[in-house]
């Protein structure tokens, strides 16, 4: 995955890779930050397969940290320091990790977590004390280890306890090889509505950074109650072609005036994630009228890339929810609290 990103660095080094309300960073600068941080991780004895919790509170630093973990051969895990401490401690314990990458704004939490392996991310790469030659820091997972985990994502869901789902390197490769061609989605300029839940799920913006058809990503974090005008300004000012958001967020644009405000003539596709309980027929009709393609990832986990991204058909029955076919090699188990299979007919938790 990192080699794919480095190819984009060679092709568009001076182009803007990521931007939020306070900062923008080029492909070259993002690569420099990730390389230096990967050197720091190597000095901390990060081994292939080690899980590293990555702070999601600052989009630009989150992106650099995720790329650094991948380059060092580790497994990244989205982590929000603002979540309740009890939940975060349980998550770290469940993931069996002692490595945290946190934005420097959280230095007051240094003694909160029971680990000495915390790296606080400075604003720029120059402030990272990385040993050795940063350009030759550890590489990505070898091609013969594509089934090794790339990331782990957590959800509490019905149990109220952390539950992890892994994404392999092969899973992301499958997405890159299959979905953009099949769906004809333009990722050259994408606005990512960065709600807390969206940042904890699969980082779809990563596709922009490693795909030849990708380009700039704009992180838009709504300020308080959603203002359609604020979102419309962000879309228009950056000539955004694609919008990625939660299905719930799209639902909040609940009338024609709001939809007309937000979706300018530049937008060609919308990608949503979630399974909101509302009638989407009016929304489908609007997007069809505007010739905007709409795709939805159904539910959690979102990581059988090929099978769960579904084009929303404006003629489909509103009560029909398509969740896709099982991916190759997928197995499902009904387990009891002790993680043992239950007998046929008895209730339990579904594990995929």
XYZ file of C-alpha atoms in Angstrom:
352
model
C 0.000 0.000 0.000
C 2.785 2.406 0.874
C 4.543 1.742 -2.433
C 1.344 2.798 -4.203
C 1.369 6.023 -2.200
C 5.024 6.661 -3.061
C 4.172 6.325 -6.754
C 1.689 9.159 -6.314
C 4.354 11.191 -4.496
C 6.591 10.862 -7.556
C 3.785 11.835 -9.926
C 2.297 14.766 -7.969
C 4.807 15.752 -5.285
C 3.789 19.427 -5.176
C 0.026 18.792 -5.365
C -2.160 19.191 -2.295
C -2.893 15.765 -0.787
C -4.966 16.673 2.270
C -6.559 19.812 3.596
C -8.741 20.746 6.553
C -9.921 24.093 7.917
C -6.544 24.966 9.393
C -3.889 23.299 7.271
C -2.988 21.852 3.895
C -0.190 19.413 3.087
C 1.345 18.311 -0.225
C 2.142 14.747 -1.235
C 5.855 15.436 -0.702
C 5.303 16.895 2.783
C 2.972 14.073 3.779
C 5.511 11.499 2.630
C 8.322 13.247 4.516
C 6.260 13.295 7.733
C 5.274 9.625 7.346
C 8.880 8.554 6.617
C 10.267 10.363 9.646
C 7.516 8.998 11.875
C 8.132 5.469 10.548
C 11.752 5.925 11.640
C 10.556 6.872 15.124
C 8.376 3.748 15.230
C 11.304 1.586 14.112
C 13.404 3.042 16.940
C 10.577 2.080 19.330
C 10.948 -1.518 18.113
C 7.627 -1.712 16.277
C 7.475 -5.204 14.779
C 5.390 -6.392 11.793
C 1.870 -7.030 12.982
C 2.075 -4.787 16.065
C -1.097 -2.754 16.575
C -0.632 1.015 16.874
C -3.467 3.258 18.086
C -3.724 6.358 15.865
C -5.358 9.577 17.063
C -8.185 10.638 14.706
C -8.684 14.163 16.106
C -6.413 15.934 13.599
C -7.046 14.742 10.004
C -3.666 15.711 8.553
C -1.702 14.134 11.410
C -3.988 11.088 11.364
C -3.184 10.525 7.687
C 0.567 10.863 8.232
C 0.419 8.517 11.233
C -1.563 5.836 9.374
C 0.884 5.921 6.460
C 3.822 5.719 8.897
C 2.369 2.672 10.652
C 1.822 0.956 7.294
C 5.383 1.796 6.206
C 6.748 0.363 9.465
C 4.813 -2.869 8.887
C 2.396 -2.301 11.763
C -1.393 -2.433 11.997
C -3.174 0.873 12.551
C -6.192 1.241 14.830
C -8.283 4.454 14.791
C -8.412 5.877 18.316
C -10.213 8.922 19.728
C -8.630 10.302 22.936
C -11.834 12.274 23.580
C -13.803 9.054 24.172
C -14.395 8.090 27.829
C -11.187 6.895 29.442
C -12.774 3.654 30.648
C -13.753 2.723 27.086
C -10.348 3.671 25.678
C -8.511 1.646 28.302
C -10.721 -1.369 27.539
C -10.057 -0.915 23.814
C -6.277 -0.780 24.277
C -6.417 -3.833 26.530
C -8.603 -5.749 24.066
C -6.286 -4.886 21.162
C -3.256 -5.774 23.301
C -1.310 -2.704 22.227
C 0.965 -0.316 24.075
C 1.740 1.970 21.148
C -0.137 5.261 20.770
C 0.330 8.098 18.280
C -1.423 11.202 19.639
C -1.591 14.800 18.455
C 0.500 17.076 20.673
C -2.671 18.776 21.971
C -3.204 15.658 24.150
C 0.088 15.875 26.045
C -1.928 16.433 29.231
C -3.021 12.779 28.890
C 0.545 11.475 29.127
C -0.117 9.802 32.493
C -3.654 8.674 31.643
C -2.710 5.631 29.611
C -0.736 2.805 31.190
C 2.083 2.783 28.653
C 5.362 4.520 28.025
C 5.105 4.073 24.247
C 3.273 7.286 23.372
C 4.527 9.511 20.550
C 3.047 13.004 20.488
C 2.817 14.251 16.925
C 4.228 17.748 16.327
C 2.847 20.152 13.753
C 5.631 19.534 11.218
C 7.984 16.705 10.321
C 11.034 18.830 11.218
C 10.191 18.457 14.901
C 10.252 14.654 14.769
C 13.462 13.201 16.145
C 13.841 10.309 13.723
C 17.140 8.366 13.737
C 18.948 7.315 10.595
C 17.992 7.872 6.975
C 14.275 8.551 6.897
C 13.914 7.736 3.232
C 15.104 4.175 3.838
C 12.906 3.501 6.847
C 11.078 0.134 6.905
C 8.983 -0.840 3.888
C 5.507 -2.234 3.528
C 4.296 -5.796 3.904
C 5.834 -8.084 1.217
C 3.584 -9.195 -1.617
C 3.486 -12.751 -0.271
C 1.959 -11.490 2.997
C -1.029 -9.641 1.574
C -3.381 -11.451 3.927
C -1.661 -9.899 6.933
C -3.778 -7.283 8.716
C -3.515 -3.668 7.622
C -5.930 -2.189 10.168
C -8.254 -3.056 13.013
C -11.501 -1.180 13.660
C -13.591 -1.292 16.782
C -17.309 -1.031 17.438
C -19.197 -1.627 20.677
C -22.580 -2.383 19.056
C -25.042 -4.580 20.923
C -22.650 -5.899 23.569
C -21.429 -2.489 24.754
C -17.883 -3.902 24.735
C -15.127 -3.285 22.159
C -15.274 -5.662 19.200
C -12.514 -5.588 16.620
C -12.728 -6.219 12.882
C -9.589 -6.464 10.764
C -8.873 -5.316 7.209
C -6.072 -7.056 5.305
C -3.726 -5.502 2.756
C -5.418 -7.683 0.155
C -8.793 -6.209 1.094
C -7.692 -2.699 0.157
C -5.965 -3.968 -2.996
C -9.245 -5.609 -4.013
C -11.035 -2.297 -3.605
C -8.443 -0.470 -5.698
C -8.456 -3.123 -8.427
C -12.197 -3.562 -8.649
C -14.452 -0.807 -7.378
C -13.174 2.342 -9.160
C -13.259 0.571 -12.548
C -16.615 -1.098 -11.966
C -18.325 1.923 -10.479
C -16.579 4.675 -12.470
C -16.196 6.876 -9.396
C -14.085 10.030 -9.726
C -11.821 10.419 -6.667
C -9.754 13.304 -8.036
C -11.275 15.829 -5.617
C -13.240 14.537 -2.634
C -14.768 16.169 0.420
C -14.846 13.914 3.466
C -17.415 14.907 6.092
C -15.332 13.929 9.110
C -17.811 13.090 11.834
C -16.333 11.259 14.872
C -17.915 7.953 13.749
C -16.698 8.318 10.167
C -13.120 8.862 11.350
C -13.285 5.640 13.375
C -14.422 3.601 10.341
C -12.532 2.576 7.204
C -10.532 5.610 5.962
C -11.975 5.869 2.462
C -9.806 8.936 1.899
C -6.820 6.548 1.831
C -8.047 5.415 -1.589
C -7.440 8.939 -2.910
C -3.833 8.934 -1.778
C -2.798 5.568 -3.239
C -4.926 5.373 -6.397
C -3.801 6.784 -9.775
C -7.360 8.100 -10.182
C -7.176 9.852 -6.810
C -6.175 13.329 -5.763
C -6.975 15.920 -3.115
C -9.000 15.195 0.008
C -10.743 17.961 1.950
C -11.744 17.170 5.524
C -14.872 19.034 6.553
C -15.723 18.858 10.253
C -19.183 20.362 10.861
C -19.195 23.064 13.530
C -22.069 22.277 15.883
C -25.467 21.767 14.267
C -25.101 21.022 10.573
C -25.366 24.111 8.371
C -26.092 23.197 4.721
C -24.703 26.551 3.640
C -21.377 25.838 5.360
C -21.091 22.499 3.585
C -22.091 24.045 0.242
C -19.382 26.707 0.612
C -16.781 23.989 1.250
C -17.898 22.029 -1.823
C -17.958 25.053 -4.133
C -14.741 26.666 -2.924
C -12.771 23.471 -3.587
C -14.593 22.394 -6.782
C -15.360 19.083 -5.105
C -16.465 16.219 -7.367
C -17.245 13.649 -4.695
C -18.725 13.765 -1.200
C -18.138 11.013 1.386
C -20.336 11.106 4.486
C -22.422 8.982 6.824
C -25.922 8.043 5.728
C -27.208 9.751 8.871
C -25.521 12.985 7.809
C -27.167 12.818 4.391
C -30.490 12.257 6.130
C -30.104 15.578 7.961
C -30.378 17.346 4.603
C -34.084 16.702 4.839
C -35.603 19.045 2.305
C -35.194 20.118 -1.289
C -33.799 23.536 -0.404
C -30.992 22.015 1.665
C -30.164 19.508 -1.075
C -30.115 22.219 -3.737
C -27.845 24.287 -1.499
C -25.319 21.538 -0.888
C -25.043 19.715 -4.191
C -23.627 22.064 -6.776
C -23.127 21.223 -10.421
C -19.560 20.062 -9.661
C -20.579 17.026 -7.578
C -20.684 13.816 -9.614
C -20.988 11.170 -6.880
C -21.869 10.656 -3.224
C -20.533 7.762 -1.135
C -22.267 7.088 2.177
C -21.736 4.643 5.030
C -24.412 3.338 7.342
C -27.894 1.921 7.615
C -30.243 4.735 8.600
C -33.940 4.023 9.021
C -35.522 6.473 6.597
C -37.253 6.434 3.237
C -34.612 7.389 0.633
C -36.911 7.608 -2.408
C -37.068 11.420 -2.425
C -33.300 11.621 -2.013
C -32.746 9.083 -4.797
C -35.066 11.023 -7.087
C -33.193 14.263 -6.378
C -29.772 12.734 -7.041
C -31.043 11.089 -10.222
C -32.391 14.430 -11.425
C -28.973 16.013 -10.771
C -27.223 13.017 -12.421
C -25.275 12.359 -9.224
C -24.262 8.749 -8.594
C -24.940 7.473 -5.065
C -23.186 4.490 -3.487
C -23.628 3.179 0.024
C -21.532 0.938 2.260
C -23.958 -1.053 4.350
C -23.335 -1.197 8.062
C -20.376 -2.398 10.084
C -18.021 -3.969 9.283
C -17.436 -2.145 6.008
C -14.470 -4.135 4.852
C -15.601 -6.745 2.321
C -14.803 -3.999 -0.132
C -16.186 -5.468 -3.311
C -19.428 -6.817 -1.963
C -20.750 -4.104 0.333
C -20.469 -1.012 -1.855
C -23.830 -0.870 -3.590
C -25.161 1.567 -6.146
C -28.491 3.012 -5.004
C -31.101 2.391 -7.713
C -33.773 5.103 -7.843
C -36.343 2.507 -8.981
C -35.664 0.050 -6.150
C -38.178 -0.782 -3.444
C -37.620 1.647 -0.539
C -38.055 -1.160 1.976
C -35.319 -3.326 0.441
C -31.862 -3.140 2.015
C -29.103 -4.755 -0.041
C -26.112 -5.870 2.012
C -24.175 -7.602 -0.751
C -22.956 -11.157 -1.136
C -20.385 -12.750 1.193
C -16.803 -12.139 0.135
C -14.552 -15.028 -0.844
C -13.537 -17.003 2.226
C -16.078 -15.304 4.501
C -17.305 -17.401 7.436
C -20.037 -16.592 9.956
C -20.312 -17.890 13.518
C -22.898 -17.524 16.281
C -20.948 -17.395 19.555
C -21.825 -17.193 23.245
C -20.160 -14.726 25.680
C -17.295 -17.205 26.129
C -16.652 -17.003 22.358
C -17.770 -20.612 21.808
C -20.224 -21.687 19.118
C -23.773 -22.120 20.340
C -26.050 -25.030 19.429
C -28.471 -24.661 16.526
C -31.495 -22.601 17.534
C -29.874 -20.837 20.496
C -29.219 -17.067 20.485
C -25.745 -15.568 20.423
C -23.560 -12.869 18.867
C -22.885 -12.893 15.120
C -19.195 -12.905 14.168
C -18.138 -12.632 10.505
